[in-house]
């Protein structure tokens, strides 16, 4: 596989469930990102990892918990979510930790919280 | 505070017509500016970026954008739109410590 992949592509969960989103990049990049995309709102940066270290937590509620075991994999663990958390969750990677790098995005996970 | 504004939520143009998508940013330092495109069911793909030099930048798929510091704008243009250009377009600015700020997007419809 090439590029950035995300699984699952679609997820429906109840508010009491625990689930995880997975992202994998095959580009040899050192930075990975989670974004939330809601209708008619700007993309919201959630978390940034550089060389496996979390460098940004954009005031994200604790019911979202990221994990980056290595530079190629990024997870987003979900628990006790709210209906307003329903959105498209995008993963991205970039070569390094600078703001001039192009980001490469995965196709996203469409999350619905019932 | 840093922000990106895309004033047009939807735009419809006829195939073959020219296109301009507007983007205004608010950023204290020299910005790094990007345009991304998102097709249905896909992630975002970079069209072009600006971080220094010539203020008119060329991108993929025949797109170009012009950085105008005095207007805090980075508008995207294409001289002749193709039906395959129908998608959603996002302007973004890169800030400190690899933080990125995106606009709300502009959905482009192309009429035959």
Short mmCIF file of C-alpha atoms in Angstrom, two decimals:
data_model
loop_
_atom_site.label_atom_id
_atom_site.label_comp_id
_atom_site.label_asym_id
_atom_site.label_seq_id
_atom_site.Cartn_x
_atom_site.Cartn_y
_atom_site.Cartn_z
CA UNK A 1 0.00 0.00 0.00
CA UNK A 2 1.12 3.54 -0.61
CA UNK A 3 0.33 6.89 0.93
CA UNK A 4 -1.78 7.28 4.04
CA UNK A 5 -4.39 4.70 4.92
CA UNK A 6 -7.10 4.87 7.55
CA UNK A 7 -9.29 2.15 9.04
CA UNK A 8 -12.13 1.77 9.42
CA UNK A 9 -13.60 4.03 6.73
CA UNK A 10 -16.95 4.15 8.50
CA UNK A 11 -17.78 3.68 12.18
CA UNK A 12 -21.04 3.87 14.07
CA UNK A 13 -20.82 3.74 17.84
CA UNK A 14 -22.92 4.37 20.89
CA UNK A 15 -21.99 6.88 23.52
CA UNK A 16 -20.83 4.18 25.92
CA UNK A 17 -18.66 2.30 23.42
CA UNK A 18 -14.89 2.28 23.16
CA UNK A 19 -13.36 2.18 19.70
CA UNK A 20 -10.11 3.09 17.99
CA UNK A 21 -9.24 4.69 14.67
CA UNK A 22 -6.07 3.62 12.95
CA UNK A 23 -3.82 5.52 10.58
CA UNK A 24 -0.76 4.21 8.77
CA UNK A 25 1.62 6.05 6.50
CA UNK A 26 4.00 4.41 4.06
CA UNK A 27 5.88 7.55 3.11
CA UNK A 28 8.72 7.55 5.62
CA UNK A 29 7.42 10.73 7.21
CA UNK A 30 8.22 11.88 10.72
CA UNK A 31 5.16 13.93 11.60
CA UNK A 32 1.55 12.75 11.88
CA UNK A 33 -1.66 14.62 12.56
CA UNK A 34 -5.30 14.08 13.49
CA UNK A 35 -7.91 16.49 12.17
CA UNK A 36 -11.67 16.71 12.69
CA UNK A 37 -13.75 17.77 9.70
CA UNK A 38 -17.33 18.86 10.42
CA UNK A 39 -19.75 20.21 7.86
CA UNK A 40 -19.41 23.94 7.16
CA UNK A 41 -16.58 24.35 9.67
CA UNK A 42 -12.83 24.68 9.14
CA UNK A 43 -10.70 21.63 9.57
CA UNK A 44 -9.79 21.42 13.24
CA UNK A 45 -6.29 20.30 14.10
CA UNK A 46 -6.52 17.93 17.07
CA UNK A 47 -3.12 16.39 17.67
CA UNK A 48 0.37 16.54 16.21
CA UNK A 49 3.15 14.01 16.67
CA UNK A 50 6.74 14.66 15.66
CA UNK A 51 9.14 11.73 15.79
CA UNK A 52 6.57 9.89 17.96
CA UNK A 53 6.38 12.72 20.48
CA UNK A 54 3.14 14.63 20.91
CA UNK A 55 3.85 18.28 20.16
CA UNK A 56 0.34 19.62 19.96
CA UNK A 57 -2.94 19.00 21.73
CA UNK A 58 -5.38 21.58 20.51
CA UNK A 59 -7.59 21.62 23.62
CA UNK A 60 -9.15 18.32 22.66
CA UNK A 61 -11.50 16.69 25.20
CA UNK A 62 -10.02 13.75 27.09
CA UNK A 63 -12.56 11.36 25.56
CA UNK A 64 -10.18 11.45 22.55
CA UNK A 65 -6.86 9.80 23.32
CA UNK A 66 -4.10 9.60 20.69
CA UNK A 67 -1.31 7.07 20.53
CA UNK A 68 1.74 7.02 18.28
CA UNK A 69 3.75 3.82 18.81
CA UNK A 70 6.11 4.57 15.91
CA UNK A 71 6.51 7.06 13.09
CA UNK A 72 4.34 5.04 10.74
CA UNK A 73 1.29 4.46 12.93
CA UNK A 74 -1.14 6.73 14.68
CA UNK A 75 -4.24 5.77 16.64
CA UNK A 76 -7.14 7.73 18.03
CA UNK A 77 -8.84 5.98 20.93
CA UNK A 78 -12.44 6.97 21.50
CA UNK A 79 -14.57 6.52 24.62
CA UNK A 80 -17.83 7.97 25.94
CA UNK A 81 -18.25 10.17 22.89
CA UNK A 82 -21.07 12.62 22.34
CA UNK A 83 -23.30 12.97 19.26
CA UNK A 84 -21.54 16.25 18.40
CA UNK A 85 -18.35 14.25 17.92
CA UNK A 86 -19.84 12.80 14.74
CA UNK A 87 -17.58 13.98 11.92
CA UNK A 88 -14.97 12.90 9.41
CA UNK A 89 -11.65 12.25 11.12
CA UNK A 90 -8.67 12.77 8.88
CA UNK A 91 -5.15 11.60 9.45
CA UNK A 92 -2.21 13.28 7.73
CA UNK A 93 1.55 12.97 7.64
CA UNK A 94 4.38 15.25 6.57
CA UNK A 95 8.12 14.76 6.09
CA UNK A 96 9.23 16.81 9.08
CA UNK A 97 7.91 19.05 11.77
CA UNK A 98 7.75 22.31 9.90
CA UNK A 99 4.88 24.42 8.64
CA UNK A 100 6.22 24.57 5.10
CA UNK A 101 5.85 20.85 4.58
CA UNK A 102 3.11 19.47 2.41
CA UNK A 103 0.73 17.26 4.33
CA UNK A 104 -0.48 14.00 2.86
CA UNK A 105 -3.98 13.06 3.94
CA UNK A 106 -5.74 9.76 4.30
CA UNK A 107 -9.32 9.29 3.09
CA UNK A 108 -10.75 9.70 6.58
CA UNK A 109 -12.99 7.76 8.94
CA UNK A 110 -16.64 8.80 8.92
CA UNK A 111 -17.72 8.55 12.57
CA UNK A 112 -21.33 8.57 13.69
CA UNK A 113 -22.10 8.67 17.40
CA UNK A 114 -25.62 7.60 18.32
CA UNK B 1 -5.32 35.24 16.20
CA UNK B 2 -4.51 33.22 13.15
CA UNK B 3 -7.40 32.42 10.84
CA UNK B 4 -8.32 31.71 7.26
CA UNK B 5 -11.50 32.93 5.59
CA UNK B 6 -12.99 31.55 2.44
CA UNK B 7 -15.97 33.82 1.82
CA UNK B 8 -17.63 31.66 -0.83
CA UNK B 9 -19.23 28.46 0.46
CA UNK B 10 -20.47 27.33 -2.97
CA UNK B 11 -19.47 28.40 -6.46
CA UNK B 12 -20.91 27.18 -9.76
CA UNK B 13 -19.12 27.79 -13.04
CA UNK B 14 -19.64 26.48 -16.54
CA UNK B 15 -17.13 24.09 -18.01
CA UNK B 16 -14.49 26.06 -19.89
CA UNK B 17 -15.06 29.22 -17.89
CA UNK B 18 -12.42 30.80 -15.71
CA UNK B 19 -12.38 30.33 -11.95
CA UNK B 20 -11.22 32.32 -8.97
CA UNK B 21 -11.62 31.11 -5.39
CA UNK B 22 -10.98 33.63 -2.66
CA UNK B 23 -8.90 33.19 0.45
CA UNK B 24 -8.02 35.75 3.09
CA UNK B 25 -5.79 35.03 6.05
CA UNK B 26 -4.89 36.61 9.31
CA UNK B 27 -1.38 35.82 10.50
CA UNK B 28 1.20 37.92 12.31
CA UNK B 29 4.33 36.74 10.56
CA UNK B 30 5.21 35.79 6.99
CA UNK B 31 2.68 33.10 6.18
CA UNK B 32 3.16 29.77 4.52
CA UNK B 33 0.10 29.37 2.33
CA UNK B 34 -1.47 26.30 0.80
CA UNK B 35 -4.39 25.27 -1.36
CA UNK B 36 -5.75 21.75 -1.05
CA UNK B 37 -8.52 19.98 -2.97
CA UNK B 38 -10.82 17.28 -1.62
CA UNK B 39 -12.86 15.04 -3.89
CA UNK B 40 -15.82 13.13 -2.43
CA UNK B 41 -14.69 10.25 -0.25
CA UNK B 42 -11.06 11.31 -0.49
CA UNK B 43 -8.55 13.01 1.71
CA UNK B 44 -7.08 16.39 0.87
CA UNK B 45 -4.50 16.74 -1.89
CA UNK B 46 -2.07 19.62 -2.20
CA UNK B 47 -2.58 21.83 -5.26
CA UNK B 48 0.13 24.39 -4.56
CA UNK B 49 1.94 26.25 -1.83
CA UNK B 50 3.71 29.54 -1.26
CA UNK B 51 6.39 30.34 1.28
CA UNK B 52 8.73 32.80 -0.43
CA UNK B 53 9.85 34.22 -3.77
CA UNK B 54 7.61 34.81 -6.75
CA UNK B 55 4.14 35.73 -5.52
CA UNK B 56 2.47 33.89 -8.40
CA UNK B 57 2.77 30.17 -7.86
CA UNK B 58 1.88 27.38 -10.22
CA UNK B 59 0.36 24.15 -9.08
CA UNK B 60 -0.93 20.87 -10.37
CA UNK B 61 -3.94 20.44 -12.66
CA UNK B 62 -3.44 23.90 -14.21
CA UNK B 63 -4.12 25.87 -11.03
CA UNK B 64 -2.24 28.96 -9.92
CA UNK B 65 -2.50 31.30 -6.96
CA UNK B 66 -1.27 34.79 -6.24
CA UNK B 67 -0.06 35.97 -2.85
CA UNK B 68 -0.94 39.60 -2.15
CA UNK B 69 0.49 40.70 1.16
CA UNK B 70 -1.23 44.10 1.11
CA UNK B 71 -4.63 42.39 0.84
CA UNK B 72 -3.77 39.35 3.01
CA UNK B 73 -5.08 37.23 0.19
CA UNK B 74 -4.07 34.07 -1.62
CA UNK B 75 -6.68 33.53 -4.32
CA UNK B 76 -6.74 30.41 -6.43
CA UNK B 77 -7.32 30.66 -10.19
CA UNK B 78 -7.74 28.47 -13.22
CA UNK B 79 -8.24 29.84 -16.74
CA UNK B 80 -10.52 27.07 -17.99
CA UNK B 81 -12.39 24.73 -15.65
CA UNK B 82 -12.96 21.07 -16.44
CA UNK B 83 -15.82 18.94 -15.12
CA UNK B 84 -13.29 16.91 -13.14
CA UNK B 85 -12.43 20.03 -11.11
CA UNK B 86 -15.72 19.75 -9.22
CA UNK B 87 -14.62 19.26 -5.61
CA UNK B 88 -14.12 21.15 -2.38
CA UNK B 89 -11.18 23.50 -2.09
CA UNK B 90 -9.42 24.47 1.12
CA UNK B 91 -7.03 27.30 1.78
CA UNK B 92 -4.61 26.89 4.69
CA UNK B 93 -1.86 28.82 6.43
CA UNK B 94 1.07 27.18 8.20
CA UNK B 95 1.97 28.64 11.55
CA UNK B 96 4.56 27.99 14.23
CA UNK B 97 5.47 24.50 15.34
CA UNK B 98 3.70 22.83 12.43
CA UNK B 99 0.26 24.11 13.32
CA UNK B 100 -1.99 24.61 10.34
CA UNK B 101 -5.13 26.72 10.03
CA UNK B 102 -7.68 25.83 7.40
CA UNK B 103 -10.61 27.73 5.93
CA UNK B 104 -14.13 26.30 5.84
CA UNK B 105 -13.78 25.33 2.21
CA UNK B 106 -15.44 26.29 -1.07
CA UNK B 107 -17.50 23.71 -2.93
CA UNK B 108 -17.11 24.01 -6.68
CA UNK B 109 -19.82 22.78 -9.01
CA UNK B 110 -19.13 22.66 -12.74
CA UNK B 111 -22.03 22.96 -15.18
CA UNK B 112 -21.75 21.11 -18.51
#
